[in-house]
PDB file of C-alpha atoms in Angstrom:
ATOM      1  CA  MET A   1     128.285  32.242  71.703  1.00  0.00           C
ATOM      2  CA  ALA A   2     128.830  35.966  71.276  1.00  0.00           C
ATOM      3  CA  TRP A   3     127.393  39.450  71.171  1.00  0.00           C
ATOM      4  CA  CYS A   4     127.562  39.455  67.378  1.00  0.00           C
ATOM      5  CA  TYR A   5     125.597  36.210  67.077  1.00  0.00           C
ATOM      6  CA  GLY A   6     124.028  33.888  69.565  1.00  0.00           C
ATOM      7  CA  ALA A   7     122.790  33.986  73.123  1.00  0.00           C
ATOM      8  CA  PRO A   8     124.741  37.021  74.424  1.00  0.00           C
ATOM      9  CA  GLY A   9     123.297  39.249  71.692  1.00  0.00           C
ATOM     10  CA  VAL A  10     119.824  37.884  72.343  1.00  0.00           C
ATOM     11  CA  GLY A  11     120.322  38.634  76.027  1.00  0.00           C
ATOM     12  CA  LEU A  12     121.247  42.256  75.313  1.00  0.00           C
ATOM     13  CA  SER A  13     118.211  42.710  73.098  1.00  0.00           C
ATOM     14  CA  ARG A  14     115.944  41.307  75.818  1.00  0.00           C
ATOM     15  CA  LEU A  15     117.521  43.565  78.437  1.00  0.00           C
ATOM     16  CA  ALA A  16     116.772  46.558  76.217  1.00  0.00           C
ATOM     17  CA  VAL A  17     113.033  45.789  76.140  1.00  0.00           C
ATOM     18  CA  LEU A  18     112.595  44.097  79.520  1.00  0.00           C
ATOM     19  CA  ALA A  19     110.503  46.998  80.808  1.00  0.00           C
ATOM     20  CA  ALA A  20     107.764  45.971  78.361  1.00  0.00           C
ATOM     21  CA  GLY A  21     106.802  43.351  80.951  1.00  0.00           C
ATOM     22  CA  ASP A  22     106.405  40.389  78.582  1.00  0.00           C
ATOM     23  CA  PRO A  23     107.198  37.223  80.615  1.00  0.00           C
ATOM     24  CA  GLY A  24     108.616  35.600  77.494  1.00  0.00           C
ATOM     25  CA  LEU A  25     111.290  38.277  77.353  1.00  0.00           C
ATOM     26  CA  ARG A  26     112.428  37.430  80.876  1.00  0.00           C
ATOM     27  CA  SER A  27     112.549  33.736  80.002  1.00  0.00           C
ATOM     28  CA  ASP A  28     114.595  34.458  76.860  1.00  0.00           C
ATOM     29  CA  LEU A  29     116.951  36.596  78.928  1.00  0.00           C
ATOM     30  CA  GLU A  30     117.459  33.877  81.530  1.00  0.00           C
ATOM     31  CA  HIS A  31     118.205  31.302  78.808  1.00  0.00           C
ATOM     32  CA  ALA A  32     120.639  33.703  77.142  1.00  0.00           C
ATOM     33  CA  LEU A  33     122.483  34.396  80.401  1.00  0.00           C
ATOM     34  CA  LYS A  34     122.750  30.692  81.205  1.00  0.00           C
ATOM     35  CA  ALA A  35     124.060  29.903  77.721  1.00  0.00           C
ATOM     36  CA  THR A  36     126.583  32.740  77.954  1.00  0.00           C
ATOM     37  CA  LEU A  37     127.826  31.525  81.326  1.00  0.00           C
ATOM     38  CA  ASP A  38     127.949  27.895  80.194  1.00  0.00           C
ATOM     39  CA  GLY A  39     129.735  28.326  76.867  1.00  0.00           C
ATOM     40  CA  GLY A  40     130.757  31.905  76.185  1.00  0.00           C
ATOM     41  CA  PHE A  41     134.258  32.083  77.597  1.00  0.00           C
ATOM     42  CA  GLY A  42     137.788  30.915  76.894  1.00  0.00           C
ATOM     43  CA  TYR A  43     138.182  31.525  73.152  1.00  0.00           C
ATOM     44  CA  ASN A  44     139.620  35.038  72.818  1.00  0.00           C
ATOM     45  CA  HIS A  45     139.459  38.402  74.565  1.00  0.00           C
ATOM     46  CA  CYS A  46     137.719  40.638  71.998  1.00  0.00           C
ATOM     47  CA  LEU A  47     134.484  42.609  72.378  1.00  0.00           C
ATOM     48  CA  CYS A  48     132.695  41.201  69.351  1.00  0.00           C
ATOM     49  CA  HIS A  49     132.845  37.482  69.995  1.00  0.00           C
ATOM     50  CA  GLY A  50     135.141  37.035  72.934  1.00  0.00           C
ATOM     51  CA  ASP A  51     135.353  37.099  76.692  1.00  0.00           C
ATOM     52  CA  LEU A  52     135.184  40.875  77.151  1.00  0.00           C
ATOM     53  CA  GLY A  53     132.046  41.224  75.052  1.00  0.00           C
ATOM     54  CA  ASN A  54     130.377  38.426  76.964  1.00  0.00           C
ATOM     55  CA  LEU A  55     131.464  39.960  80.265  1.00  0.00           C
ATOM     56  CA  ASP A  56     129.791  43.187  79.159  1.00  0.00           C
ATOM     57  CA  VAL A  57     126.555  41.271  78.590  1.00  0.00           C
ATOM     58  CA  LEU A  58     126.758  39.927  82.146  1.00  0.00           C
ATOM     59  CA  LEU A  59     127.636  43.376  83.467  1.00  0.00           C
ATOM     60  CA  GLN A  60     124.597  44.957  81.830  1.00  0.00           C
ATOM     61  CA  ALA A  61     122.357  42.171  83.121  1.00  0.00           C
ATOM     62  CA  SER A  62     123.760  42.621  86.610  1.00  0.00           C
ATOM     63  CA  GLN A  63     123.094  46.355  86.508  1.00  0.00           C
ATOM     64  CA  ALA A  64     119.534  45.891  85.208  1.00  0.00           C
ATOM     65  CA  LEU A  65     118.526  42.964  87.412  1.00  0.00           C
ATOM     66  CA  ALA A  66     120.493  43.604  90.636  1.00  0.00           C
ATOM     67  CA  ARG A  67     121.565  39.961  90.970  1.00  0.00           C
ATOM     68  CA  PRO A  68     124.552  39.420  93.293  1.00  0.00           C
ATOM     69  CA  GLU A  69     125.364  36.024  91.778  1.00  0.00           C
ATOM     70  CA  LEU A  70     126.070  37.757  88.464  1.00  0.00           C
ATOM     71  CA  ASP A  71     128.442  40.149  90.232  1.00  0.00           C
ATOM     72  CA  ARG A  72     130.339  37.166  91.637  1.00  0.00           C
ATOM     73  CA  GLU A  73     130.515  35.530  88.192  1.00  0.00           C
ATOM     74  CA  ILE A  74     131.736  38.767  86.616  1.00  0.00           C
ATOM     75  CA  ALA A  75     134.496  39.072  89.218  1.00  0.00           C
ATOM     76  CA  ARG A  76     135.522  35.429  88.851  1.00  0.00           C
ATOM     77  CA  ARG A  77     135.548  35.526  85.064  1.00  0.00           C
ATOM     78  CA  THR A  78     137.338  38.869  84.960  1.00  0.00           C
ATOM     79  CA  TRP A  79     140.182  37.377  86.986  1.00  0.00           C
ATOM     80  CA  SER A  80     140.204  34.390  84.645  1.00  0.00           C
ATOM     81  CA  VAL A  81     140.491  36.671  81.604  1.00  0.00           C
ATOM     82  CA  LEU A  82     143.294  38.651  83.256  1.00  0.00           C
ATOM     83  CA  ALA A  83     145.141  35.416  84.043  1.00  0.00           C
ATOM     84  CA  SER A  84     144.716  34.317  80.426  1.00  0.00           C
ATOM     85  CA  MET A  85     146.139  37.640  79.235  1.00  0.00           C
ATOM     86  CA  ASP A  86     149.081  37.191  81.576  1.00  0.00           C
ATOM     87  CA  ARG A  87     149.742  33.683  80.227  1.00  0.00           C
ATOM     88  CA  HIS A  88     148.990  34.142  76.508  1.00  0.00           C
ATOM     89  CA  GLY A  89     148.982  37.879  75.841  1.00  0.00           C
ATOM     90  CA  TRP A  90     146.007  39.621  74.278  1.00  0.00           C
ATOM     91  CA  LEU A  91     144.019  37.297  72.044  1.00  0.00           C
ATOM     92  CA  SER A  92     142.308  39.149  69.221  1.00  0.00           C
ATOM     93  CA  GLY A  93     139.143  37.766  67.683  1.00  0.00           C
ATOM     94  CA  THR A  94     140.630  37.609  64.205  1.00  0.00           C
ATOM     95  CA  PRO A  95     141.354  34.401  62.312  1.00  0.00           C
ATOM     96  CA  LEU A  96     144.479  32.693  63.643  1.00  0.00           C
ATOM     97  CA  GLU A  97     144.443  35.235  66.504  1.00  0.00           C
ATOM     98  CA  ILE A  98     146.439  37.682  64.395  1.00  0.00           C
ATOM     99  CA  GLU A  99     146.919  40.858  66.404  1.00  0.00           C
ATOM    100  CA  SER A 100     144.621  43.623  65.179  1.00  0.00           C
ATOM    101  CA  PRO A 101     144.285  47.244  66.307  1.00  0.00           C
ATOM    102  CA  GLY A 102     140.496  47.195  65.776  1.00  0.00           C
ATOM    103  CA  LEU A 103     137.714  48.013  68.211  1.00  0.00           C
ATOM    104  CA  MET A 104     135.433  45.016  67.845  1.00  0.00           C
ATOM    105  CA  ASN A 105     137.992  42.274  67.167  1.00  0.00           C
ATOM    106  CA  GLY A 106     141.289  43.733  68.292  1.00  0.00           C
ATOM    107  CA  LEU A 107     143.446  45.488  70.819  1.00  0.00           C
ATOM    108  CA  ALA A 108     141.407  48.704  71.021  1.00  0.00           C
ATOM    109  CA  GLY A 109     138.333  46.692  72.021  1.00  0.00           C
ATOM    110  CA  ILE A 110     140.294  44.626  74.512  1.00  0.00           C
ATOM    111  CA  GLY A 111     141.536  47.814  76.149  1.00  0.00           C
ATOM    112  CA  TYR A 112     138.068  49.330  76.052  1.00  0.00           C
ATOM    113  CA  GLY A 113     136.524  46.204  77.579  1.00  0.00           C
ATOM    114  CA  LEU A 114     139.032  46.304  80.418  1.00  0.00           C
ATOM    115  CA  LEU A 115     138.300  49.984  81.046  1.00  0.00           C
ATOM    116  CA  ARG A 116     134.582  49.226  81.120  1.00  0.00           C
ATOM    117  CA  LEU A 117     135.067  46.465  83.679  1.00  0.00           C
ATOM    118  CA  ALA A 118     137.202  48.785  85.801  1.00  0.00           C
ATOM    119  CA  ASP A 119     134.641  51.615  85.810  1.00  0.00           C
ATOM    120  CA  PRO A 120     131.305  50.722  84.189  1.00  0.00           C
ATOM    121  CA  GLU A 121     129.643  53.912  85.432  1.00  0.00           C
ATOM    122  CA  ARG A 122     132.060  56.104  83.472  1.00  0.00           C
ATOM    123  CA  VAL A 123     132.763  53.854  80.495  1.00  0.00           C
ATOM    124  CA  PRO A 124     129.592  53.124  78.500  1.00  0.00           C
ATOM    125  CA  SER A 125     129.010  49.944  76.536  1.00  0.00           C
ATOM    126  CA  VAL A 126     129.780  50.166  72.839  1.00  0.00           C
ATOM    127  CA  LEU A 127     127.833  46.937  72.336  1.00  0.00           C
ATOM    128  CA  THR A 128     124.539  48.700  72.992  1.00  0.00           C
ATOM    129  CA  LEU A 129     125.582  52.132  71.804  1.00  0.00           C
ATOM    130  CA  GLY A 130     125.781  53.257  75.401  1.00  0.00           C
ATOM    131  CA  MET A 131     127.811  56.251  74.292  1.00  0.00           C
ATOM    132  CA  ALA A 132     124.849  57.745  72.445  1.00  0.00           C
ATOM    133  CA  ASP A 133     122.605  57.084  75.432  1.00  0.00           C
ATOM    134  CA  GLN A 134     125.080  58.707  77.830  1.00  0.00           C
ATOM    135  CA  LYS A 135     125.469  61.736  75.562  1.00  0.00           C
ATOM    136  CA  LEU A 136     121.699  62.201  75.462  1.00  0.00           C
ATOM    137  CA  ARG A 137     121.497  62.003  79.268  1.00  0.00           C
ATOM    138  CA  ASN A 138     124.347  64.466  79.765  1.00  0.00           C
ATOM    139  CA  GLY A 139     123.029  66.958  77.212  1.00  0.00           C
TER     140      GLY A 139
END
């Protein structure tokens, strides 16, 4: 249940092409969001296949769809992730939760995910190559 495989990644792909207007895309997106909310949290904190990556999926859906209930879920789950970090430290997405400095599975990604949650307008999503998009917009 992660960006790298499963419903959250499907959700991001559907968000990217939602403007095409295909009703099947909207249905796929709704299923992906429900699956992410139902089973995508509580394993580790990494971007690739952890809580922060799945929170980014919800954040992008919230921005695209303007759904207040997603904003409430993001806030609730962000506090849950922060509480988990307080209790257990940072949980990398590597086997045996071995601490890693990496972006997708490690501490760099955990820090980046937290920055994105704190200021999503200034910190683009690396999961959808938001940096390239922002650079194109800013010239």
